[in-house]
Amino acid sequence: EPEVTQTPSHQVTQMGQEVILRCVPISNHLYFYWYRQILGQKVEFLVSFYNNEISEKSEIFDDQFSVERPDGSNFTLKIRSTKLEDSAMYFCASSSGTSVFSETQYFGPGTRLLVL
Amino acid sequence: KNQVEQSPQSLIILEGKNCTLQCNYTVSPFSNLRWYKQDTGRGPVSLTIMTFSENTKSNGRYTATLDADTKQSSLHITASQLSDSASYICVVTSGAGNNRKLIWGLGTSLAVNP
């Protein structure tokens, strides 16, 4: 069964450093998403991406964040200068998005980011 | 303000027992409601998705109900198994088209004990 994959599974970085989180969505999906979940808190929407551009972003997704689909398979989230409060689990998701009935989002296993 | 509230916060049951988890929402405009299962350290997995016109949907031992008038949903788990131990999250979609927004609940942490 096709699945969303994410790398790395864990990332430790120093405050102020740049990190790139990578995702390979399900191959025939059209919509891609990034979420984060701070330990013990709700999943939070960051950004959605469709047709090679951001379709929506939340207040969390400020200028420190960017997304890219550099080729036909990868979808990346870059945090330019990490802060302590960026420590969280980051989930990538994808959906076919063809109708309200088929927009189930399939989530990857997550990347746990720890900023020291 | 768009909100999704879930209860109870946590629940412990014995293997083989049934349980019901609750979700109340104040989301407008309403598009659909999902229940996700999230194992510890893993991404959420969709269990059911319902629009306003559907009031019940089953997926194996999971049955979700939706009352769009009272803005309440429940997830009933029948004959629980140890593998049902997870967080169950209610997510409501607001809006349509490219302006969809998912409003997430905090989840109910379920522990199924032998």
Coordinates of C-alpha atoms in Angstrom, one line a residue:
Chain A
E1 CA 0.0 0.0 0.0
P2 CA 1.5 3.4 -0.9
E3 CA 2.5 5.6 2.0
V4 CA 4.0 8.9 2.8
T5 CA 7.6 8.7 3.9
Q6 CA 9.7 11.3 5.8
T7 CA 13.4 11.7 6.5
P8 CA 15.1 12.0 8.8
S9 CA 13.1 10.4 11.6
H10 CA 14.9 12.5 14.2
Q11 CA 16.9 15.7 13.8
V12 CA 18.9 17.5 16.5
T13 CA 20.1 21.0 15.7
Q14 CA 21.5 24.1 17.3
M15 CA 19.4 27.2 17.7
G16 CA 19.9 29.4 14.7
Q17 CA 20.8 26.6 12.3
E18 CA 18.8 25.8 9.2
V19 CA 17.1 22.5 8.8
I20 CA 15.4 20.8 5.9
L21 CA 12.8 18.2 6.5
R22 CA 12.0 15.9 3.6
C23 CA 8.9 14.1 2.5
V24 CA 7.9 11.8 -0.3
P25 CA 4.2 12.1 -0.8
I26 CA 2.0 9.3 -2.3
S27 CA 2.8 9.4 -6.0
N28 CA -0.6 10.3 -7.6
H29 CA -1.6 12.8 -4.9
L30 CA -1.9 16.5 -5.8
Y31 CA -2.1 18.3 -2.4
F32 CA 0.7 18.3 0.1
Y33 CA 0.7 19.5 3.7
W34 CA 3.0 20.2 6.6
Y35 CA 1.8 20.0 10.2
R36 CA 3.6 20.1 13.5
Q37 CA 2.8 18.8 16.9
I38 CA 4.5 20.1 20.0
L39 CA 4.7 17.4 22.6
G40 CA 1.4 17.0 24.4
Q41 CA -0.4 19.6 22.2
K42 CA -2.7 19.6 19.3
V43 CA -1.6 19.0 15.7
E44 CA -1.2 22.4 14.1
F45 CA -1.5 23.1 10.4
L46 CA 1.5 24.9 8.8
V47 CA 1.0 25.0 5.1
S48 CA -0.7 23.4 2.1
F49 CA 0.8 23.2 -1.4
Y50 CA -0.9 22.6 -4.7
N51 CA 0.2 23.0 -8.3
N52 CA 3.7 24.1 -7.3
E53 CA 2.6 26.9 -5.0
I54 CA 1.4 27.5 -1.5
S55 CA -2.4 27.4 -1.4
E56 CA -2.8 28.2 2.3
K57 CA -0.6 28.9 5.3
S58 CA -1.2 29.4 9.0
E59 CA 0.1 32.2 11.2
I60 CA 2.8 29.9 12.4
F61 CA 4.3 29.7 8.9
D62 CA 6.2 32.9 9.0
D63 CA 9.2 34.0 6.9
Q64 CA 11.5 31.5 8.7
F65 CA 9.6 28.7 6.9
S66 CA 9.6 27.7 3.3
V67 CA 8.4 24.8 1.3
E68 CA 9.6 23.4 -2.0
R69 CA 8.9 20.6 -4.4
P70 CA 12.3 20.4 -6.0
D71 CA 11.5 17.4 -8.2
G72 CA 8.5 15.2 -9.0
S73 CA 8.7 13.3 -5.8
N74 CA 10.1 15.2 -2.9
F75 CA 8.4 17.9 -0.8
T76 CA 10.5 19.8 1.7
L77 CA 10.1 22.1 4.6
K78 CA 12.9 24.4 5.4
I79 CA 13.3 26.3 8.7
R80 CA 15.8 29.0 8.1
S81 CA 17.0 29.9 11.6
T82 CA 15.6 27.5 14.1
K83 CA 14.3 28.6 17.5
L84 CA 13.9 26.5 20.7
E85 CA 10.1 26.7 20.2
D86 CA 10.4 25.0 16.8
S87 CA 11.1 21.7 18.7
A88 CA 8.2 19.5 17.7
M89 CA 7.1 16.5 15.6
Y90 CA 6.7 17.6 12.0
F91 CA 4.2 15.6 9.9
C92 CA 4.0 15.7 6.1
A93 CA 0.7 14.6 4.5
S94 CA -0.7 14.3 1.0
S95 CA -4.2 13.9 -0.5
S96 CA -5.7 13.3 -3.9
G97 CA -7.9 16.3 -3.3
T98 CA -10.3 15.5 -6.1
S99 CA -13.4 16.0 -4.0
V100 CA -14.6 16.6 -0.5
F101 CA -15.2 12.8 -0.2
S102 CA -11.7 11.8 -1.3
E103 CA -9.7 14.4 0.5
T104 CA -8.5 12.1 3.2
Q105 CA -5.0 13.1 4.1
Y106 CA -2.4 10.4 4.5
F107 CA 0.3 11.3 7.0
G108 CA 3.9 10.3 7.1
P109 CA 5.5 8.9 10.3
G110 CA 6.9 12.3 11.2
T111 CA 10.3 13.9 11.9
R112 CA 11.1 14.7 15.5
L113 CA 13.0 18.0 15.6
L114 CA 14.9 19.0 18.7
V115 CA 16.4 22.5 18.8
L116 CA 19.1 23.0 21.5
Chain B
K1 CA -13.9 31.0 17.2
N2 CA -13.5 27.6 15.5
Q3 CA -12.9 25.0 18.2
V4 CA -13.0 21.3 18.6
E5 CA -13.3 19.9 22.1
Q6 CA -12.9 16.2 22.9
S7 CA -13.8 14.2 26.0
P8 CA -12.7 12.4 28.0
Q9 CA -9.1 13.5 27.9
S10 CA -8.0 9.9 28.7
L11 CA -9.7 6.6 29.1
I12 CA -8.6 3.2 30.4
I13 CA -10.7 0.1 29.5
L14 CA -10.3 -3.6 29.6
E15 CA -9.7 -5.6 26.5
G16 CA -13.0 -6.7 24.9
K17 CA -15.0 -3.8 26.3
N18 CA -16.7 -1.1 24.3
C19 CA -16.2 2.6 24.7
T20 CA -17.4 5.8 23.2
L21 CA -15.4 9.0 22.7
Q22 CA -17.0 12.4 22.3
C23 CA -16.3 15.4 20.1
N24 CA -18.1 18.8 20.3
Y25 CA -17.3 21.4 17.7
T26 CA -18.0 25.1 17.0
V27 CA -16.8 25.4 13.4
S28 CA -18.4 27.4 10.6
P29 CA -18.8 26.8 7.8
F30 CA -18.7 23.1 8.3
S31 CA -17.4 20.8 5.6
N32 CA -16.7 17.5 7.1
L33 CA -15.6 15.7 10.2
R34 CA -12.9 13.1 10.6
W35 CA -11.7 10.7 13.3
Y36 CA -8.1 9.8 13.3
K37 CA -6.1 7.3 15.2
Q38 CA -2.7 8.3 16.2
D39 CA -0.3 5.7 17.7
T40 CA 2.4 7.1 19.9
G41 CA 5.2 8.7 17.8
R42 CA 3.4 8.1 14.5
G43 CA 1.3 10.1 12.1
P44 CA -2.5 10.1 12.4
V45 CA -4.4 7.5 10.4
S46 CA -7.9 8.3 9.1
L47 CA -10.7 6.1 10.5
T48 CA -13.8 7.8 9.1
I49 CA -14.9 11.0 7.3
M50 CA -18.4 12.3 7.4
T51 CA -20.2 15.2 5.8
F52 CA -23.2 17.0 7.3
S53 CA -25.7 14.7 5.6
E54 CA -24.2 11.6 7.1
N55 CA -25.1 10.6 10.6
T56 CA -23.3 7.4 11.0
K57 CA -20.3 5.6 9.4
S58 CA -18.5 2.4 10.3
N59 CA -15.0 1.2 9.7
G60 CA -14.7 -2.3 11.1
R61 CA -15.1 -2.1 14.9
Y62 CA -15.1 1.7 14.7
T63 CA -18.5 3.5 14.3
A64 CA -18.7 7.3 14.1
T65 CA -21.9 9.3 14.5
L66 CA -22.5 12.9 13.6
D67 CA -25.3 15.2 14.8
A68 CA -24.9 18.4 12.7
D69 CA -27.7 20.1 14.6
T70 CA -26.0 19.8 18.0
K71 CA -22.5 19.8 16.5
Q72 CA -21.5 16.6 18.2
S73 CA -19.8 13.5 17.1
S74 CA -18.9 10.3 18.8
L75 CA -16.6 7.4 18.0
H76 CA -17.7 4.0 19.3
I77 CA -15.2 1.2 19.6
T78 CA -16.6 -2.3 19.8
A79 CA -14.8 -5.2 21.4
S80 CA -11.6 -3.3 22.1
Q81 CA -8.2 -4.8 21.4
L82 CA -4.8 -4.0 22.9
S83 CA -3.9 -2.5 19.5
D84 CA -6.6 0.1 19.9
S85 CA -4.4 1.8 22.5
A86 CA -3.8 5.2 20.9
S87 CA -4.9 8.8 20.8
Y88 CA -8.1 9.4 18.9
I89 CA -8.4 12.8 17.3
C90 CA -11.5 14.5 16.0
V91 CA -10.8 16.9 13.1
V92 CA -13.4 19.3 11.6
T93 CA -12.9 20.8 8.1
S94 CA -14.1 24.3 7.7
G95 CA -14.5 26.0 4.3
A96 CA -14.2 24.5 0.8
G97 CA -12.0 24.5 -2.2
N98 CA -8.6 26.0 -1.7
N99 CA -9.7 27.6 1.6
R100 CA -10.1 24.4 3.5
K101 CA -8.9 24.5 7.1
L102 CA -8.6 21.6 9.5
I103 CA -9.5 22.3 13.1
W104 CA -7.9 19.7 15.3
G105 CA -9.0 18.5 18.7
L106 CA -6.5 17.6 21.4
G107 CA -7.5 13.9 21.2
T108 CA -8.6 11.3 23.7
S109 CA -5.9 9.0 24.9
L110 CA -7.2 5.4 25.1
A111 CA -5.4 2.7 26.9
V112 CA -6.7 -0.9 26.5
N113 CA -5.4 -3.2 29.2
P114 CA -5.4 -7.0 29.2

